[in-house]
């Protein structure tokens, strides 16, 4: 540079500058547009428009230096490789098991949402064809556009719902299944149409036979060579729980690139090969997880935005303002509008037929109308094959951006998946009869959480035929290597399964089955479930299952765990726990394990590690809920319980309904257990919060388990006992545990005593159904 050279005349410096410029502008634009509810697709496309002839590209010097025809050649080639690998990665992550037993709503929405826009658009096209502009009249562009917009692309919908944190919501699952149904059908029809076109262009029967033989050979290779080889690499060569080795990863990536080359060479679109190969390989661990870890997070994340930005770069909005293009603009927009409105009407009609609320049906229709990179790739293909002119290209890309730019904010505005839980009838332990069926939703994030939770349940559930316990066990894992979330009943892996031995879910559920077998017949029933979802929306699965199974209490493990030598924390689990506390339709308990997990994970014993429990009762709904749970402990057989009632000296009370309710439940508890030698009731009178802390410190070491109410939020119900903890929350480290729970969970205090913090779902967050 200092010797007078021009670095941007060389390919590598120019490529680095182009990629850096696109990524920097995309990052800046995303900071602004995401506050307006816009997706990454819209951001990348608008960055391309900014760099293109509409804005900055109007300058000949800018275009000549950075984005000349020679300068974009390498950039386009690299971005096409990113598109191929993206399609392959999405194929690997696609769960075809969604098609085995799809819901009637998903099938109806998918089919109706595809047929209605076709039934509306194609007749209008044929009726208006003589009056259309010449370049549209004799072209197949309108027909292909109608087919493309009538379908929903599974990779696009999955990526958009992941950004919106709606993958594991009810509507999100319906949208994914419906889009997968139409997408798989479209890929099949696309391959058949390409074959028909090539055969129609054939000059001899031998050429026709070569086309058919080539495609059949590729399909057979994928099904009978690539698929077994992929399963061998995934389940035989790769240790359980590990990612692919470097050599295996390279083999898989090369196979994806060669599949695009082969399908393109035999006359089919290059996108068909990677998608077919990806669908044939097993998703999840390890292939899908490896793609996410090594491919999606770097190469695809780096160069796929470049592909979309280049598509936006080719869009020239200035051309659309000219008078001679207005007729083309109006004609194309007419058919785009017909397709979009037809799909909206078809999806909403199908949803209403299945008794969905109109608002939910409208949101579902908006989800299935989201457009993205697959539609842009189709438009690029129409431009490459001369089916679409430069004006057509600009009109269609702008339309895709506008459709998505309108749909995603509307989805955020209209759909609150947590609202159904907040509107549900709340279920509490306080209102549950002692002899009623206790429904506990027990959540686990790993095998290490099983032992302390099982020991707690064994010691405190008090299950019997007269007072049964229904355990809904939910194993929660992060969604890795798959595009669609999972919430389903657990089924043990078959012994001869090629995926190896028992899974972590199998071992967890076996431990709870053992608990069920050790209890009296009919006293404990276990219903096992597994869920795979992004951490950011995992609480939806917990609340949804609690709502559908009518759980009285959700039992969660604390996000910090300790083995005595060191402690580890998982902030993702903490975020899930806090979201469950906010949105759960029933009471929630968090178990802080300080020594219950003795021995190996998932081990069960007939002799409980818990013998002595204490409940600190200060008053309020959370403390009453904790007392309702603790009242079942003496019935377990070998558990002693001490209830410590705190009173403030010289407090005369305010005579509120909450204080009266506290006295009522304490009286009922003592009346029920006054003749039980294992139950002790103690009252402690203190001057202030410091006195409360002093009593807690002096008594806690005598017990194995401490039970407290969370006492969180701004509840006026806590006014009467607020002075008992006033000031203790100033140095709170874990607000989700409440004042006493946070103090007890601190590392230097009661390190060998486990804590159970219980919250009764506040009335202010719910209304009766």
Short mmCIF file of N, CA, C and O in Angstrom, two decimals, residues 493-536:
data_model
loop_
_atom_site.label_atom_id
_atom_site.label_comp_id
_atom_site.label_asym_id
_atom_site.label_seq_id
_atom_site.Cartn_x
_atom_site.Cartn_y
_atom_site.Cartn_z
N UNK A 493 -35.14 -47.12 25.28
CA UNK A 493 -34.48 -47.56 24.06
C UNK A 493 -34.46 -49.08 23.99
O UNK A 493 -34.31 -49.77 25.01
N UNK A 494 -34.65 -49.60 22.80
CA UNK A 494 -34.62 -51.05 22.62
C UNK A 494 -33.21 -51.58 22.86
O UNK A 494 -32.22 -50.93 22.55
N UNK A 495 -33.15 -52.80 23.39
CA UNK A 495 -31.85 -53.38 23.73
C UNK A 495 -30.98 -53.57 22.51
O UNK A 495 -29.76 -53.46 22.59
N UNK A 496 -31.58 -53.85 21.37
CA UNK A 496 -30.81 -54.09 20.16
C UNK A 496 -30.68 -52.84 19.30
O UNK A 496 -30.33 -52.91 18.13
N UNK A 497 -30.98 -51.70 19.89
CA UNK A 497 -30.92 -50.46 19.13
C UNK A 497 -29.49 -50.15 18.71
O UNK A 497 -28.54 -50.36 19.46
N UNK A 498 -29.36 -49.63 17.49
CA UNK A 498 -28.02 -49.31 16.97
C UNK A 498 -27.43 -48.08 17.62
O UNK A 498 -26.26 -47.78 17.43
N UNK A 499 -28.22 -47.34 18.39
CA UNK A 499 -27.71 -46.11 19.00
C UNK A 499 -26.96 -46.36 20.30
O UNK A 499 -26.57 -45.42 20.97
N UNK A 500 -26.74 -47.62 20.66
CA UNK A 500 -25.94 -47.91 21.85
C UNK A 500 -26.79 -48.35 23.02
O UNK A 500 -27.91 -48.81 22.87
N UNK A 501 -26.23 -48.20 24.25
CA UNK A 501 -26.88 -48.66 25.47
C UNK A 501 -27.92 -47.68 25.95
O UNK A 501 -28.40 -46.82 25.22
N UNK A 502 -28.30 -47.81 27.23
CA UNK A 502 -29.32 -46.92 27.80
C UNK A 502 -28.91 -45.46 27.73
O UNK A 502 -27.74 -45.11 27.94
N UNK A 503 -29.84 -44.60 27.46
CA UNK A 503 -29.59 -43.17 27.40
C UNK A 503 -29.70 -42.58 28.80
O UNK A 503 -30.22 -43.23 29.72
N UNK A 504 -29.22 -41.35 29.00
CA UNK A 504 -29.43 -40.70 30.31
C UNK A 504 -30.90 -40.66 30.72
O UNK A 504 -31.23 -40.84 31.89
N UNK A 505 -31.79 -40.44 29.76
CA UNK A 505 -33.23 -40.44 30.08
C UNK A 505 -33.67 -41.81 30.57
O UNK A 505 -34.47 -41.92 31.51
N UNK A 506 -33.15 -42.88 29.95
CA UNK A 506 -33.49 -44.23 30.39
C UNK A 506 -33.08 -44.45 31.84
O UNK A 506 -33.85 -44.99 32.65
N UNK A 507 -31.87 -44.04 32.18
CA UNK A 507 -31.36 -44.26 33.54
C UNK A 507 -32.16 -43.44 34.57
O UNK A 507 -32.45 -43.92 35.67
N UNK A 508 -32.51 -42.22 34.21
CA UNK A 508 -33.31 -41.40 35.11
C UNK A 508 -34.68 -42.02 35.35
O UNK A 508 -35.14 -42.15 36.49
N UNK A 509 -35.33 -42.42 34.28
CA UNK A 509 -36.67 -43.00 34.42
C UNK A 509 -36.64 -44.34 35.14
O UNK A 509 -37.57 -44.68 35.89
N UNK A 510 -35.57 -45.11 34.95
CA UNK A 510 -35.44 -46.38 35.69
C UNK A 510 -35.37 -46.14 37.18
O UNK A 510 -35.92 -46.91 37.99
N UNK A 511 -34.68 -45.05 37.57
CA UNK A 511 -34.59 -44.74 38.99
C UNK A 511 -35.96 -44.39 39.58
O UNK A 511 -36.31 -44.82 40.68
N UNK A 512 -36.76 -43.64 38.84
CA UNK A 512 -38.10 -43.30 39.33
C UNK A 512 -39.03 -44.51 39.27
O UNK A 512 -39.94 -44.64 40.10
N UNK A 513 -38.84 -45.39 38.30
CA UNK A 513 -39.62 -46.63 38.27
C UNK A 513 -39.32 -47.48 39.50
O UNK A 513 -40.22 -48.13 40.06
N UNK A 514 -38.07 -47.45 39.93
CA UNK A 514 -37.69 -48.19 41.14
C UNK A 514 -38.42 -47.62 42.36
O UNK A 514 -38.89 -48.37 43.22
N UNK A 515 -38.52 -46.29 42.42
CA UNK A 515 -39.27 -45.65 43.50
C UNK A 515 -40.73 -46.10 43.47
O UNK A 515 -41.32 -46.38 44.52
N UNK A 516 -41.31 -46.18 42.28
CA UNK A 516 -42.70 -46.61 42.14
C UNK A 516 -42.88 -48.05 42.62
O UNK A 516 -43.86 -48.38 43.30
N UNK A 517 -41.92 -48.91 42.30
CA UNK A 517 -42.01 -50.31 42.68
C UNK A 517 -41.84 -50.52 44.18
O UNK A 517 -42.41 -51.45 44.77
N UNK A 518 -41.03 -49.66 44.83
CA UNK A 518 -40.78 -49.80 46.26
C UNK A 518 -41.97 -49.33 47.09
O UNK A 518 -42.12 -49.74 48.24
N UNK A 519 -42.81 -48.48 46.53
CA UNK A 519 -43.97 -47.96 47.27
C UNK A 519 -45.07 -49.02 47.30
O UNK A 519 -45.03 -50.02 46.58
N UNK A 520 -46.04 -48.78 48.15
CA UNK A 520 -47.19 -49.69 48.23
C UNK A 520 -47.93 -49.68 46.89
O UNK A 520 -47.95 -48.66 46.19
N UNK A 521 -48.54 -50.79 46.52
CA UNK A 521 -49.27 -50.85 45.25
C UNK A 521 -50.33 -49.75 45.15
O UNK A 521 -51.15 -49.58 46.04
N UNK A 522 -50.26 -48.99 44.06
CA UNK A 522 -51.22 -47.92 43.84
C UNK A 522 -50.91 -46.62 44.54
O UNK A 522 -51.62 -45.64 44.34
N UNK A 523 -49.85 -46.59 45.36
CA UNK A 523 -49.53 -45.37 46.11
C UNK A 523 -48.81 -44.35 45.24
O UNK A 523 -49.04 -43.14 45.36
N UNK A 524 -47.93 -44.82 44.36
CA UNK A 524 -47.14 -43.93 43.50
C UNK A 524 -47.28 -44.39 42.06
O UNK A 524 -47.09 -45.57 41.76
N UNK A 525 -47.60 -43.47 41.18
CA UNK A 525 -47.60 -43.75 39.74
C UNK A 525 -46.65 -42.77 39.07
O UNK A 525 -46.64 -41.57 39.40
N UNK A 526 -45.85 -43.27 38.14
CA UNK A 526 -44.83 -42.46 37.46
C UNK A 526 -45.21 -42.33 35.99
O UNK A 526 -45.46 -43.33 35.31
N UNK A 527 -45.25 -41.10 35.50
CA UNK A 527 -45.49 -40.82 34.08
C UNK A 527 -44.25 -40.10 33.53
O UNK A 527 -44.05 -38.92 33.83
N UNK A 528 -43.40 -40.82 32.78
CA UNK A 528 -42.15 -40.21 32.32
C UNK A 528 -42.30 -39.44 31.02
O UNK A 528 -43.01 -39.87 30.10
N UNK A 529 -41.64 -38.30 30.93
CA UNK A 529 -41.63 -37.46 29.73
C UNK A 529 -40.20 -36.99 29.46
O UNK A 529 -39.38 -36.89 30.38
N UNK A 530 -39.94 -36.69 28.21
CA UNK A 530 -38.67 -36.08 27.83
C UNK A 530 -38.98 -34.84 27.00
O UNK A 530 -39.98 -34.78 26.28
N UNK A 531 -38.11 -33.84 27.12
CA UNK A 531 -38.28 -32.59 26.37
C UNK A 531 -36.92 -32.13 25.88
O UNK A 531 -35.94 -32.16 26.63
N UNK A 532 -36.88 -31.74 24.63
CA UNK A 532 -35.70 -31.10 24.05
C UNK A 532 -36.15 -29.76 23.50
O UNK A 532 -37.05 -29.69 22.66
N UNK A 533 -35.52 -28.70 23.98
CA UNK A 533 -35.93 -27.36 23.58
C UNK A 533 -34.77 -26.41 23.83
O UNK A 533 -33.85 -26.71 24.61
N UNK A 534 -34.77 -25.24 23.18
CA UNK A 534 -33.75 -24.23 23.51
C UNK A 534 -33.92 -23.79 24.96
O UNK A 534 -35.04 -23.70 25.47
N UNK A 535 -32.82 -23.50 25.62
CA UNK A 535 -32.88 -23.05 27.00
C UNK A 535 -33.77 -21.81 27.16
O UNK A 535 -34.48 -21.66 28.15
N UNK A 536 -33.75 -20.94 26.15
CA UNK A 536 -34.47 -19.67 26.28
C UNK A 536 -35.98 -19.85 26.35
O UNK A 536 -36.69 -18.97 26.84
#
